[in-house]
Coordinates of C-alpha atoms in Angstrom, one line a residue:
Chain A
S941 CA 85.7 71.3 119.1
Q942 CA 86.6 71.1 122.7
Q943 CA 85.2 68.1 124.7
G944 CA 84.1 70.1 127.7
E945 CA 85.1 72.6 130.4
E946 CA 87.4 73.1 133.1
D947 CA 86.2 75.0 136.1
P948 CA 87.2 77.4 137.3
Q949 CA 88.7 79.2 134.2
A950 CA 91.2 80.9 136.7
L951 CA 92.2 80.2 140.2
S952 CA 94.6 82.3 142.7
I953 CA 95.6 81.0 146.0
Q954 CA 98.4 81.5 148.7
E955 CA 101.1 78.9 148.9
G956 CA 100.3 76.2 151.2
E957 CA 96.6 76.1 150.4
N958 CA 94.9 73.4 148.3
A959 CA 93.7 74.0 144.7
T960 CA 90.7 72.3 143.3
M961 CA 90.1 72.1 139.6
N962 CA 87.0 70.4 137.7
C963 CA 86.6 69.1 134.3
S964 CA 83.3 68.1 132.6
Y965 CA 83.2 66.0 129.5
K966 CA 80.5 65.1 127.0
T967 CA 81.2 61.6 125.5
S968 CA 82.0 58.0 126.5
I969 CA 85.6 57.7 127.6
N970 CA 88.3 55.2 128.0
N971 CA 90.3 57.4 130.2
L972 CA 91.0 60.9 131.5
Q973 CA 94.2 62.6 131.8
W974 CA 95.6 65.7 133.4
Y975 CA 98.3 67.8 132.0
R976 CA 100.0 70.9 133.1
Q977 CA 101.4 73.7 130.7
N978 CA 103.8 76.4 131.7
S979 CA 103.6 80.0 130.0
G980 CA 102.1 78.6 126.8
R981 CA 104.6 76.1 126.0
G982 CA 104.5 72.1 125.9
L983 CA 102.2 70.0 128.0
V984 CA 103.4 67.8 130.8
H985 CA 101.5 64.7 131.8
L986 CA 100.5 64.6 135.3
I987 CA 98.1 61.5 135.8
L988 CA 95.8 59.2 134.0
I989 CA 92.7 57.8 135.4
R990 CA 90.9 55.0 133.7
S991 CA 87.0 54.9 133.3
N992 CA 86.7 52.0 135.6
E993 CA 88.7 53.9 138.4
R994 CA 87.1 56.4 140.8
E995 CA 90.3 58.0 142.4
K996 CA 93.9 58.0 141.9
H997 CA 96.9 59.6 143.8
S998 CA 100.2 60.9 142.5
G999 CA 102.2 62.7 145.2
R1000 CA 100.6 65.9 145.9
L1001 CA 97.9 65.3 143.1
R1002 CA 94.5 63.5 143.8
V1003 CA 92.3 62.9 140.9
T1004 CA 88.6 61.6 141.1
L1005 CA 86.4 60.5 138.3
D1006 CA 82.7 60.4 138.2
T1007 CA 81.7 58.8 134.8
S1008 CA 77.9 59.1 135.9
K1009 CA 78.3 62.8 136.0
K1010 CA 81.0 62.9 133.3
S1011 CA 83.3 64.7 135.5
S1012 CA 86.5 64.7 137.0
S1013 CA 88.5 66.9 139.7
L1014 CA 92.1 67.6 140.2
L1015 CA 93.2 68.3 143.9
I1016 CA 96.8 69.8 144.5
T1017 CA 97.6 69.6 148.0
A1018 CA 100.1 72.1 149.9
S1019 CA 100.5 74.4 146.7
R1020 CA 103.8 75.8 145.9
A1021 CA 104.5 79.0 143.8
A1022 CA 106.1 76.4 141.2
D1023 CA 102.7 75.0 140.7
T1024 CA 101.7 78.3 138.9
A1025 CA 100.6 77.0 135.4
S1026 CA 97.8 76.2 133.1
Y1027 CA 96.1 72.7 133.8
F1028 CA 94.0 70.8 131.4
C1029 CA 92.0 67.5 131.4
A1030 CA 92.2 65.4 128.2
T1031 CA 89.9 62.5 127.3
G1032 CA 90.7 59.3 125.5
D1033 CA 87.7 59.2 123.1
A1034 CA 86.0 55.7 123.6
G1035 CA 84.9 55.8 120.0
N1036 CA 88.2 57.1 118.6
N1037 CA 91.1 55.9 120.5
R1038 CA 93.3 57.8 118.4
K1039 CA 93.0 61.3 119.8
L1040 CA 92.9 63.2 122.9
I1041 CA 90.1 65.8 123.3
W1042 CA 90.9 68.7 125.5
G1043 CA 89.3 71.1 127.9
L1044 CA 89.9 74.9 127.9
G1045 CA 92.2 74.6 131.0
T1046 CA 92.3 76.2 134.4
S1047 CA 94.9 78.8 135.0
L1048 CA 96.2 78.5 138.4
A1049 CA 98.5 81.2 140.3
V1050 CA 100.0 80.3 143.5
N1051 CA 101.3 83.4 145.4
P1052 CA 104.2 83.0 147.5
Chain B
E979 CA 112.4 66.6 129.5
T980 CA 110.1 64.6 127.3
G981 CA 112.6 63.7 124.7
V982 CA 110.4 65.4 122.0
T983 CA 112.1 68.2 120.2
Q984 CA 110.3 70.7 117.7
S985 CA 111.7 73.3 115.4
P986 CA 111.8 76.2 115.1
T987 CA 110.5 77.4 118.4
H988 CA 109.3 80.6 116.9
L989 CA 108.2 81.5 113.2
I990 CA 106.6 84.5 111.5
K991 CA 105.1 83.8 108.1
T992 CA 102.9 86.0 105.6
R993 CA 99.3 85.2 104.7
G994 CA 99.5 82.7 101.6
Q995 CA 102.8 81.4 102.4
Q996 CA 103.6 77.8 103.2
V997 CA 105.3 76.4 106.4
T998 CA 106.8 73.3 107.5
L999 CA 107.1 72.6 110.9
R1000 CA 109.3 69.6 112.5
C1001 CA 109.2 67.2 115.1
S1002 CA 111.7 64.6 116.6
S1003 CA 110.1 61.9 118.6
Q1004 CA 111.3 59.5 121.2
S1005 CA 113.0 56.4 120.0
G1006 CA 110.5 53.6 119.6
H1007 CA 107.4 55.9 119.7
N1008 CA 105.6 55.0 116.4
T1009 CA 102.8 57.3 117.1
V1010 CA 102.8 61.0 116.6
S1011 CA 100.0 63.4 116.9
W1012 CA 99.9 67.1 116.0
Y1013 CA 97.8 69.7 117.8
Q1014 CA 96.9 73.4 117.3
Q1015 CA 96.4 75.4 120.3
A1016 CA 95.3 79.0 119.8
L1017 CA 95.7 81.6 122.7
G1018 CA 93.7 81.1 125.6
Q1019 CA 92.3 77.8 124.3
G1020 CA 92.9 74.0 124.7
P1021 CA 94.7 72.0 122.0
Q1022 CA 92.9 70.9 118.9
F1023 CA 93.7 67.6 117.6
I1024 CA 95.0 68.1 113.9
F1025 CA 95.9 64.5 113.1
Q1026 CA 97.9 61.6 114.1
Y1027 CA 100.5 59.2 112.3
Y1028 CA 101.2 55.8 113.0
R1029 CA 103.9 53.8 111.5
E1030 CA 104.3 56.5 108.7
E1031 CA 100.5 56.4 107.7
E1032 CA 97.7 59.0 108.7
N1033 CA 95.8 57.3 111.3
G1034 CA 93.1 59.8 112.4
R1035 CA 92.2 63.5 111.4
G1036 CA 90.5 66.3 113.2
N1037 CA 88.4 69.0 111.6
F1038 CA 91.3 70.6 109.7
P1039 CA 91.2 71.3 106.1
P1040 CA 93.5 69.5 103.6
R1041 CA 96.0 72.2 103.4
F1042 CA 97.0 71.0 106.9
S1043 CA 99.2 67.7 106.0
G1044 CA 101.9 65.7 107.4
L1045 CA 104.6 63.3 107.3
Q1046 CA 106.3 60.8 109.5
F1047 CA 109.4 59.3 108.9
P1048 CA 111.1 56.0 110.0
N1049 CA 113.7 57.6 112.2
Y1050 CA 110.8 58.9 114.5
S1051 CA 110.8 62.3 113.1
S1052 CA 107.8 64.0 111.6
E1053 CA 106.6 67.1 109.7
L1054 CA 103.5 69.4 109.9
N1055 CA 103.0 71.4 106.5
V1056 CA 100.4 74.0 106.3
N1057 CA 99.7 75.7 102.7
A1058 CA 98.0 79.0 102.0
L1059 CA 98.5 80.4 105.4
E1060 CA 95.6 82.3 106.8
L1061 CA 95.9 84.9 109.8
D1062 CA 93.6 82.3 112.1
D1063 CA 96.5 79.7 111.5
S1064 CA 98.5 81.7 114.0
A1065 CA 98.9 79.4 117.1
L1066 CA 101.0 77.4 119.1
Y1067 CA 101.7 74.1 117.3
L1068 CA 102.3 70.9 119.5
C1069 CA 103.9 67.6 118.6
A1070 CA 103.2 64.6 121.0
S1071 CA 104.6 61.1 120.7
S1072 CA 103.3 58.0 122.3
P1073 CA 104.5 54.3 122.2
V1074 CA 101.0 53.2 121.7
Q1075 CA 98.1 53.8 119.3
D1076 CA 95.4 54.6 121.5
G1077 CA 94.7 57.8 123.5
R1078 CA 97.1 57.1 126.5
V1079 CA 100.0 59.2 127.8
S1080 CA 101.5 61.5 125.2
F1081 CA 104.7 63.2 125.4
F1082 CA 104.7 66.5 124.1
G1083 CA 107.4 68.9 122.6
Q1084 CA 107.8 72.5 123.7
G1085 CA 105.9 73.6 120.5
T1086 CA 106.3 76.1 117.7
R1087 CA 104.6 79.5 118.1
L1088 CA 103.5 80.5 114.4
T1089 CA 102.4 84.0 113.7
V1090 CA 100.8 84.8 110.3
V1091 CA 100.9 88.4 109.3

């Protein structure tokens, strides 16, 4: 079963704009990660935020985590056409550290 | 480049057949997890192997089985294939046992006809 949902399911923006994606989850977590997937191929890790952190930055990426609302957001600033991909959040289950539980993903299209 | 390779990249099998998918992990990564990703969905955890032992399993029937070898390679075997088994199968390796950063292969696209 899926952990939660990404919102929106699909997002289309122009190059240079910012893209914000949200993720909600259901259970207690140790950490939350964001991954990127191009054209239904392998997933690439973008950023990990621990449950005791509220915000984290990596280059053009900014991730926030609100454990009271069981939600996270991924902001991509100054988007590029090469950012076009599907973005997934995955949570490390606090009760079972052995697996990642995934959302359904947000499909991002950045138009040149 | 994640250092994780999967083979084959595409495969077509007939319902009822058996299939073996292969994964070669990064050296030193003693944890490997397998995921099934249906079209338009997020990955679903199948199972994890740690030091050649199954170390956690998702909601998949016993006809999904696996092996991990000392040389950081692993296999996913699926018996009695069903049409709904058509999906992208992803292998992910990690140097640690818990649910932290995983390095994914490019996946095997399995089509069952």
